[in-house]
CSV table of C-alpha atoms in Angstrom, one decimal:
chain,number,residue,atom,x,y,z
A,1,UNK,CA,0.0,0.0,0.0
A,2,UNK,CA,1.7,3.4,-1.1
A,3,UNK,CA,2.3,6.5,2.0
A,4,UNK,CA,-0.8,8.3,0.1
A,5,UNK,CA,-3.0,5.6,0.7
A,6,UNK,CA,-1.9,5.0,4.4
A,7,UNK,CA,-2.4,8.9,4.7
A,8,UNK,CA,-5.7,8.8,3.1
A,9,UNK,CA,-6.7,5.4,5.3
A,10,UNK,CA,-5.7,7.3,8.7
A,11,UNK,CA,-7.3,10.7,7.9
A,12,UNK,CA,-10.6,8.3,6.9
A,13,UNK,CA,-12.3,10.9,5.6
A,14,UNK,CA,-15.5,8.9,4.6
A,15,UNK,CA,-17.0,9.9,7.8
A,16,UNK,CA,-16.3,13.6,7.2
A,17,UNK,CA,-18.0,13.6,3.6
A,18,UNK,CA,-21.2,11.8,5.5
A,19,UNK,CA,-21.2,14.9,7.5
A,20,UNK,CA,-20.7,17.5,5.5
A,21,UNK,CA,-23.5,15.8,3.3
A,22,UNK,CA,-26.0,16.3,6.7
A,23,UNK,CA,-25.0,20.2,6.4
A,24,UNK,CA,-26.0,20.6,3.3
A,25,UNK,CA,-29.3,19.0,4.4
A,26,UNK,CA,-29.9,20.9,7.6
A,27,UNK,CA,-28.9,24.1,6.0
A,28,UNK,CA,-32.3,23.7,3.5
A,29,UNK,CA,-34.5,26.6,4.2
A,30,UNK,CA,-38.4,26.0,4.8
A,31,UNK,CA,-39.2,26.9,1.8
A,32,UNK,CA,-37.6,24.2,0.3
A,33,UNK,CA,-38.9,21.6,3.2
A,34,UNK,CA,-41.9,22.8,2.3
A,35,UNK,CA,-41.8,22.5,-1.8
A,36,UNK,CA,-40.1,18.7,-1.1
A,37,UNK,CA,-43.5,18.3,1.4
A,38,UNK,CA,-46.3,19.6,-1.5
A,39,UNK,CA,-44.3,17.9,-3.9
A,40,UNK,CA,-44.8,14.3,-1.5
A,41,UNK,CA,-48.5,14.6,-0.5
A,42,UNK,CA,-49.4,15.0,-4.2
A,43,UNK,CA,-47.6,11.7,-5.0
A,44,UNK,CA,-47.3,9.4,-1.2
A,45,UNK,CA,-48.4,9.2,1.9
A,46,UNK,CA,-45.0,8.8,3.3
A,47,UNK,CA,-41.5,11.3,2.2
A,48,UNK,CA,-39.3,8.5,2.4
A,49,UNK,CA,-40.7,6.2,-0.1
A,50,UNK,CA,-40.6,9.0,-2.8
A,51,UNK,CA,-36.9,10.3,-1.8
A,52,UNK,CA,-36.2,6.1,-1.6
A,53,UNK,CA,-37.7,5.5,-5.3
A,54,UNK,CA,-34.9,8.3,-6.2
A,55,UNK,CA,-32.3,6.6,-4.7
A,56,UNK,CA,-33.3,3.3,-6.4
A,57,UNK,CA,-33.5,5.0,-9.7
A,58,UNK,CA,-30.3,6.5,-9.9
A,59,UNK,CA,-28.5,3.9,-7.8
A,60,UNK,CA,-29.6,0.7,-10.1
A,61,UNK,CA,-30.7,0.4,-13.4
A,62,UNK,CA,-34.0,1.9,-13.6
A,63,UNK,CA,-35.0,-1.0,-16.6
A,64,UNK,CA,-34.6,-3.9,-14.5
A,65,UNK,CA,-35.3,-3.8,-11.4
A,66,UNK,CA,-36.0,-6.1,-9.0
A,67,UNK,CA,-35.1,-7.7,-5.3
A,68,UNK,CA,-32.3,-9.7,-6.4
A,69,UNK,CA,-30.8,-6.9,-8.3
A,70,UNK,CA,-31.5,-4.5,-5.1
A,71,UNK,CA,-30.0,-6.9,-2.8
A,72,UNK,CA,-27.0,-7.1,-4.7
A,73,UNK,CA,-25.7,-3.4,-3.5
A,74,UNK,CA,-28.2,-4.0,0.0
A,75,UNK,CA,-28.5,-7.7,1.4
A,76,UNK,CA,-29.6,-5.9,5.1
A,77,UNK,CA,-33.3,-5.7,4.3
A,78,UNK,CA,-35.9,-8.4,4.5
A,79,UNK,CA,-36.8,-9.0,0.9
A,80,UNK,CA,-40.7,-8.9,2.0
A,81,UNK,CA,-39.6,-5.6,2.9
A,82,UNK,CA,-38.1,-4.6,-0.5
A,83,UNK,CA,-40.9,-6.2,-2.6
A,84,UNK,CA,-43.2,-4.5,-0.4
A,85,UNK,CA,-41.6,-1.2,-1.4
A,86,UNK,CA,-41.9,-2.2,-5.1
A,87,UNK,CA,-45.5,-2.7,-4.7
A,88,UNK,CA,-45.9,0.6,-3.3
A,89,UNK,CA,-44.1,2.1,-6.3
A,90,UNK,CA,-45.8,0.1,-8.7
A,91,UNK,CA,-49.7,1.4,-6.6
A,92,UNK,CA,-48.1,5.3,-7.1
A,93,UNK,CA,-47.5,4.6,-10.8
A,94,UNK,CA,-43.5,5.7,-10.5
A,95,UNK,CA,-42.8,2.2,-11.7
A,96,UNK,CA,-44.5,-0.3,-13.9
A,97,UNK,CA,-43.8,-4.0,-14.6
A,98,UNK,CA,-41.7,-4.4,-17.7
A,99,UNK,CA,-41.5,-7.6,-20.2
A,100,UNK,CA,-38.6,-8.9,-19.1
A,101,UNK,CA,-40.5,-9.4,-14.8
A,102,UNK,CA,-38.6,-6.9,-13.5
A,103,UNK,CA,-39.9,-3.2,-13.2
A,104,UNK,CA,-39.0,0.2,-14.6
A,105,UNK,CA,-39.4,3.6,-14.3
A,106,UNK,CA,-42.2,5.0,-15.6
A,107,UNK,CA,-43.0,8.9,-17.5
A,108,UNK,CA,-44.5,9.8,-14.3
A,109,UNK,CA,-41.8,8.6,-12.0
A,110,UNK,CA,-39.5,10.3,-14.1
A,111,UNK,CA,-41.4,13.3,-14.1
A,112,UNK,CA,-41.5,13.4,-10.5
A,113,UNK,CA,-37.8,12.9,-9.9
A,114,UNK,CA,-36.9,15.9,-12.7
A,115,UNK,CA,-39.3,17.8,-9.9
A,116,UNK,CA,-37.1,16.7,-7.0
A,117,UNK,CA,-34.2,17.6,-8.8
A,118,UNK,CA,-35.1,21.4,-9.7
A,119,UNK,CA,-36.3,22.1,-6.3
A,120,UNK,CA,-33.1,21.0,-4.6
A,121,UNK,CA,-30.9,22.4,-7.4
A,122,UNK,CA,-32.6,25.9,-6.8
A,123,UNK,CA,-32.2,26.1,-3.1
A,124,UNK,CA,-28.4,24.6,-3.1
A,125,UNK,CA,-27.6,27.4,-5.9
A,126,UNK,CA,-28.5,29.8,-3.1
A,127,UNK,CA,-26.9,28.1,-0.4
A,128,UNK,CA,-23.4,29.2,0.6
A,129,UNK,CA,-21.5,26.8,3.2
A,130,UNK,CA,-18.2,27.3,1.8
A,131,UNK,CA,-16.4,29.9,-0.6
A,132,UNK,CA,-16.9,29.7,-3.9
A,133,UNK,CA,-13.4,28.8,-4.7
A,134,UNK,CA,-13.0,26.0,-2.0
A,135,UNK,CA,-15.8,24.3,-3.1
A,136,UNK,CA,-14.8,23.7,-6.8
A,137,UNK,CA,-11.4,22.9,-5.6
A,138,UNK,CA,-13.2,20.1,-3.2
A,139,UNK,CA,-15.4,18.9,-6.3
A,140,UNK,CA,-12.1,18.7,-8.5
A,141,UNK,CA,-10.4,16.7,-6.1
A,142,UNK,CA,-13.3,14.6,-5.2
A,143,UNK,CA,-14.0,14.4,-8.7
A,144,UNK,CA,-9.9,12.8,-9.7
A,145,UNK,CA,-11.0,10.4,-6.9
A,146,UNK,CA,-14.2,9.1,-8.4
A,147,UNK,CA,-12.5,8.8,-11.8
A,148,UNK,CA,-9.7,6.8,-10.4
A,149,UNK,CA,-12.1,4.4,-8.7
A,150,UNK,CA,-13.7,3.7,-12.4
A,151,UNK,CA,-10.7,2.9,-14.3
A,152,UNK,CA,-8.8,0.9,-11.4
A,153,UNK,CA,-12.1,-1.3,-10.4
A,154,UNK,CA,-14.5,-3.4,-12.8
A,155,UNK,CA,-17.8,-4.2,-12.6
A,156,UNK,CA,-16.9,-7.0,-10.9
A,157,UNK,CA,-15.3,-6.1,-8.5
A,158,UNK,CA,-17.3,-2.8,-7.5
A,159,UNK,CA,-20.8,-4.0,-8.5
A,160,UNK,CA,-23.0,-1.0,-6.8
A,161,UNK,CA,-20.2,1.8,-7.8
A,162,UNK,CA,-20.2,0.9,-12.1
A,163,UNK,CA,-24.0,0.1,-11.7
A,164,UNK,CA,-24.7,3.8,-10.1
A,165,UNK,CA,-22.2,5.4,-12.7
A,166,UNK,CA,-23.3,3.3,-15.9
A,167,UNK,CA,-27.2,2.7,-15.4
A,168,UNK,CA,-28.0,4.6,-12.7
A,169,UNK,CA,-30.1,8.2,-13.9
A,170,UNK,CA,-28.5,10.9,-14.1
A,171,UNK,CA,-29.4,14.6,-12.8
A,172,UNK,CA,-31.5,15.8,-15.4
A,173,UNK,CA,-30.2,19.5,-14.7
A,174,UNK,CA,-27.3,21.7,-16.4
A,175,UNK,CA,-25.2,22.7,-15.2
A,176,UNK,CA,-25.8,21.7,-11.5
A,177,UNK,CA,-25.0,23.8,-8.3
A,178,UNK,CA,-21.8,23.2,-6.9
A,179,UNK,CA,-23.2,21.8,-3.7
A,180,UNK,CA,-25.8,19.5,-5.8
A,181,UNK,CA,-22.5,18.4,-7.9
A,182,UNK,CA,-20.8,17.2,-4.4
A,183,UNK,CA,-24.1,15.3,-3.6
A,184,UNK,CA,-23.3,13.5,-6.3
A,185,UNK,CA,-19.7,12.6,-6.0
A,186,UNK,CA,-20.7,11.7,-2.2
A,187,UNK,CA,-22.8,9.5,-3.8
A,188,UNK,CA,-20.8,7.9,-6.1
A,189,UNK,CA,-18.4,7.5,-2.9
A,190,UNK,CA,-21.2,5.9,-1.4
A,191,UNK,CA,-21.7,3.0,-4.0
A,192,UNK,CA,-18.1,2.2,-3.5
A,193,UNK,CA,-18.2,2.4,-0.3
A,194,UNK,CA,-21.0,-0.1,0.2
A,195,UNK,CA,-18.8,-2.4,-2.5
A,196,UNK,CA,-15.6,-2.4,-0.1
A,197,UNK,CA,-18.0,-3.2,3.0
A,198,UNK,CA,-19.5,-6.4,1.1
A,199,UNK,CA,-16.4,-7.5,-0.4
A,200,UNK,CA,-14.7,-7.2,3.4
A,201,UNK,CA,-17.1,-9.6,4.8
A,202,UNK,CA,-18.8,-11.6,2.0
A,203,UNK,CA,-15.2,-13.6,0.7
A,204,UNK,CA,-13.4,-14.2,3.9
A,205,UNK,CA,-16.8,-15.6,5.9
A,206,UNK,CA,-20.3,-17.9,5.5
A,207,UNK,CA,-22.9,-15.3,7.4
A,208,UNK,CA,-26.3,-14.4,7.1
A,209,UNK,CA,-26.3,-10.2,6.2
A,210,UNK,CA,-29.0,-10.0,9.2
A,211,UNK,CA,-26.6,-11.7,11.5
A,212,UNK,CA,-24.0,-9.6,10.1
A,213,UNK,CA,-25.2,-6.2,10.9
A,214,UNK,CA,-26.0,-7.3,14.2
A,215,UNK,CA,-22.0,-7.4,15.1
A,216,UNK,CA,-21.4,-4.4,13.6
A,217,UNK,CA,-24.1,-3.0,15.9
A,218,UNK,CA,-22.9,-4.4,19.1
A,219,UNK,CA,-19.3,-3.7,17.7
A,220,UNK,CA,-20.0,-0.1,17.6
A,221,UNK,CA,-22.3,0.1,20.9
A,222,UNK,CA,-20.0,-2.3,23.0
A,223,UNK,CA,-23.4,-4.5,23.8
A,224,UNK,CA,-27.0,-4.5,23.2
A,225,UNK,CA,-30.0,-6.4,24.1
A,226,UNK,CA,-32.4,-8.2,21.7
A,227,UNK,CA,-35.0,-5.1,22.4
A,228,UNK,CA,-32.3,-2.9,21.3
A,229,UNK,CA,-31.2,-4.6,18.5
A,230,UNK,CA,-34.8,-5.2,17.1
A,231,UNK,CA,-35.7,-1.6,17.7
A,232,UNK,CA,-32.7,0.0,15.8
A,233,UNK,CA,-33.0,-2.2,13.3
A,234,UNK,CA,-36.8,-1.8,12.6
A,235,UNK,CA,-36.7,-0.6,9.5
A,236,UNK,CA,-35.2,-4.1,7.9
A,237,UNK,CA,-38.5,-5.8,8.3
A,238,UNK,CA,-36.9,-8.3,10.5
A,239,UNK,CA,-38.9,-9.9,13.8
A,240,UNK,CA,-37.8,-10.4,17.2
A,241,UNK,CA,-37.9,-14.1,16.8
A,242,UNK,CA,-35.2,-13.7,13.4
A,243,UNK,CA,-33.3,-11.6,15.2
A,244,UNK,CA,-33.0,-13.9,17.8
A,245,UNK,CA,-31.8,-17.0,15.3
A,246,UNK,CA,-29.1,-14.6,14.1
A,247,UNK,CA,-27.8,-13.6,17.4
A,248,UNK,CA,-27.3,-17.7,17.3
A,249,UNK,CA,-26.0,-17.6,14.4
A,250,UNK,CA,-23.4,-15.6,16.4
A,251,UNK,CA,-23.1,-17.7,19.0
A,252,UNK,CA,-22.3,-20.9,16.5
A,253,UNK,CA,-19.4,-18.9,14.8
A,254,UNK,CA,-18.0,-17.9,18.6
A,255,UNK,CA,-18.4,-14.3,17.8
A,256,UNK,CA,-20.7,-13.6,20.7
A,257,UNK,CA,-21.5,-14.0,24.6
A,258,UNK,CA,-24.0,-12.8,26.5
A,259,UNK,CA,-24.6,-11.7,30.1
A,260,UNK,CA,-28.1,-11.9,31.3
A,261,UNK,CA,-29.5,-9.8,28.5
A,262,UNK,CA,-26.6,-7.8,27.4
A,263,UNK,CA,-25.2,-9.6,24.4
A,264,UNK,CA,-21.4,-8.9,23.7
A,265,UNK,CA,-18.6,-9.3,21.6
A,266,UNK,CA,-16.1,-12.6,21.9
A,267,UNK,CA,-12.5,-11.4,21.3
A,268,UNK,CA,-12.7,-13.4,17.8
A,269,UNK,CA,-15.9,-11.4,16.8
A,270,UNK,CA,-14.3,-8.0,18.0
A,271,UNK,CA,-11.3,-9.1,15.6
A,272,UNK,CA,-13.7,-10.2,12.8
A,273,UNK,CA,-15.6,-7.3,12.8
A,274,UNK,CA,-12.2,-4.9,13.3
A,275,UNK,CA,-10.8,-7.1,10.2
A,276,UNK,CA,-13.5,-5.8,8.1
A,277,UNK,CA,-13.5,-2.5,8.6
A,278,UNK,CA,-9.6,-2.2,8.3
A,279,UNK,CA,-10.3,-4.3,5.0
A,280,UNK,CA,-13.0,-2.1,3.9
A,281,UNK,CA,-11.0,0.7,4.2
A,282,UNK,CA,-8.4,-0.7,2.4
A,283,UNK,CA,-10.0,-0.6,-0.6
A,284,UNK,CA,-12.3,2.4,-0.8
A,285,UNK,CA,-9.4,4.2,-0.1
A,286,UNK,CA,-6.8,2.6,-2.7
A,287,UNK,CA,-8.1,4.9,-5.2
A,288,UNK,CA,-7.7,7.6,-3.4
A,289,UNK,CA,-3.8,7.5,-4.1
A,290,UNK,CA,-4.3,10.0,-7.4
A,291,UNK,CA,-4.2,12.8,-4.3
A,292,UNK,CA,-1.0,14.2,-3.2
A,293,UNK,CA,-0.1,13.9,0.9
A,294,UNK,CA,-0.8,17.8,0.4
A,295,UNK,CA,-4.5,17.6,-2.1
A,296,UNK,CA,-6.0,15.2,0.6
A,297,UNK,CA,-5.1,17.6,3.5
A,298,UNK,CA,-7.4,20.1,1.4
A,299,UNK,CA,-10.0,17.8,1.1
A,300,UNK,CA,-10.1,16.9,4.8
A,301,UNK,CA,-10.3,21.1,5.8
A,302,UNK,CA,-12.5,21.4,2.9
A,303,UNK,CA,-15.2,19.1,4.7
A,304,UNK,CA,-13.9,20.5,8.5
A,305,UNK,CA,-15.2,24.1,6.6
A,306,UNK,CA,-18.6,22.8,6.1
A,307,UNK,CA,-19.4,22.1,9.4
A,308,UNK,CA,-17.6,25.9,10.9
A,309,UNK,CA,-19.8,27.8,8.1
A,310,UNK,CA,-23.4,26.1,8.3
């Protein structure tokens, strides 16, 4: 691994784009809450399965679409959970079964994300959370980064990143504000991202994805009960009793202990789970070697800026 890599693995700056992203977020005026809201109840009853259909569509290939091809980039949810989500796109008309039994994006769901796009584009062209010139330096950088992670990786090797970047739909706005164009390269980050996670854990061991995001919970959170664990990780579907076959799932691979209703990590499952987040590292950051020692610095107190100006 080269010094610029080992720089750019110890500054992790993954985290830092992730929260520079939030700014942008909370720095939305009302006004814009408010067009995203009118532009939600005209469509859904709920904001995230519109802003989720978005994600889907520009994150897959919008012509073939399906639960095997979603849980190719996510594995986490319960696939009742994901077809239930295609079922509501399908009911809103976004979507609409193609001839090949997968689903695609229909004129109306297209519609509706070129909407998305022009009220977010407006209110980040107004925004100002770093100096003009700091920005499109950030952008450029970030922007040598995401090149170099599409000519160093294949398709098979970074499934989610070449499937956002080749298939995926793209803004439908241009030129885009410079804050709108780093929502983008954060997401193209992103896929990758999720492709150097997988690849950490999928190769080296034989594990359920439920069971696996259960130790990186309790990695991060030292321990958790089965309440806990069931509560934070509502949103995959899953039921107290699965969650409970997958905590012995843990158990069987020596990962886990518990103490009256405190489940923690073994020393092997700390290691495992420390492993894989060294390994995913590793490679999402590999690319990052078209920086100089000097160019990452200004990335990392690029994103540090966001967070003094907002």
């Amino acid at each position: 691994m080269s010094s610029v890599v080992d720089t750019a693995v110890t500054l992790n700056l993954w985290p830092h784009i992730l929260t520079a992203h939030s700014h942008i977020g909370q720095a939305l005026p009302p006004s814009t809450r408010q067009a995203m809201m009118t532009l939600v109840d005209a469509h859904v009853a709920e904001p995230w399965h519109l802003f989720h259909f978005i994600y889907v569509v520009e994150n897959f290939d919008s012509t073939s679409l399906s639960t095997a091809n979603y849980q190719k980039r996510d594995p986490f949810d319960r696939p009742s959970e994901v077809d239930a989500f295609w079922q509501a796109c399908l009911t809103t008309g976004f979507l609409q079964a193609n001839s090949h039994g997968m689903m695609q994006i229909t004129d109306k769901g297209e519609t509706v994300r070129q909407q998305r796009w022009q009220i977010l584009n407006d209110a980040l062209a107004e925004q100002v959370l770093l100096p003009g010139a700091e920005l499109a330096q950030l952008n450029e950088l970030l922007t040598r980064v995401v090149d170099e992670t599409a000519v160093t990786t294949t398709k098979a090797s970074a499934w989610a990143f070449h499937t956002r970047r080749q298939q995926g739909l793209k803004s439908p706005l241009s030129p885009l504000a410079p804050l709108a164009q780093f929502i983008e390269l954060r997401m193209d980050l992103g896929a990758f991202r999720d492709d150097a996670h997988l690849a950490s854990w999928r190769g080296p061991h034989v594990v359920s994805p439920h069971a696996w995001e259960i130790l990186g919970e309790i990695w991060q959170n030292e321990t958790a009960t089965l309440d806990e664990l069931v509560a934070k990780l509502a949103r995959r579907g899953f039921s107290a009793g699965e969650t409970a076959v997958a905590l012995e799932e843990l158990f069987s691979l020596g990962w886990l202990r518990q103490a009256q209703k405190n489940y923690h990590l073994t020393e092997d499952g700390r290691a495992v789970r420390q492993t894989a987040e060294q390994t995913t590292n590793d490679i999402f950051y590999a690319p990052w070697s078209v920086l100089s020692p000097a160019e990452l610095e200004v990335v990392r107190t690029g994103l540090g800026a966001f967070q003094t100006m907002s």
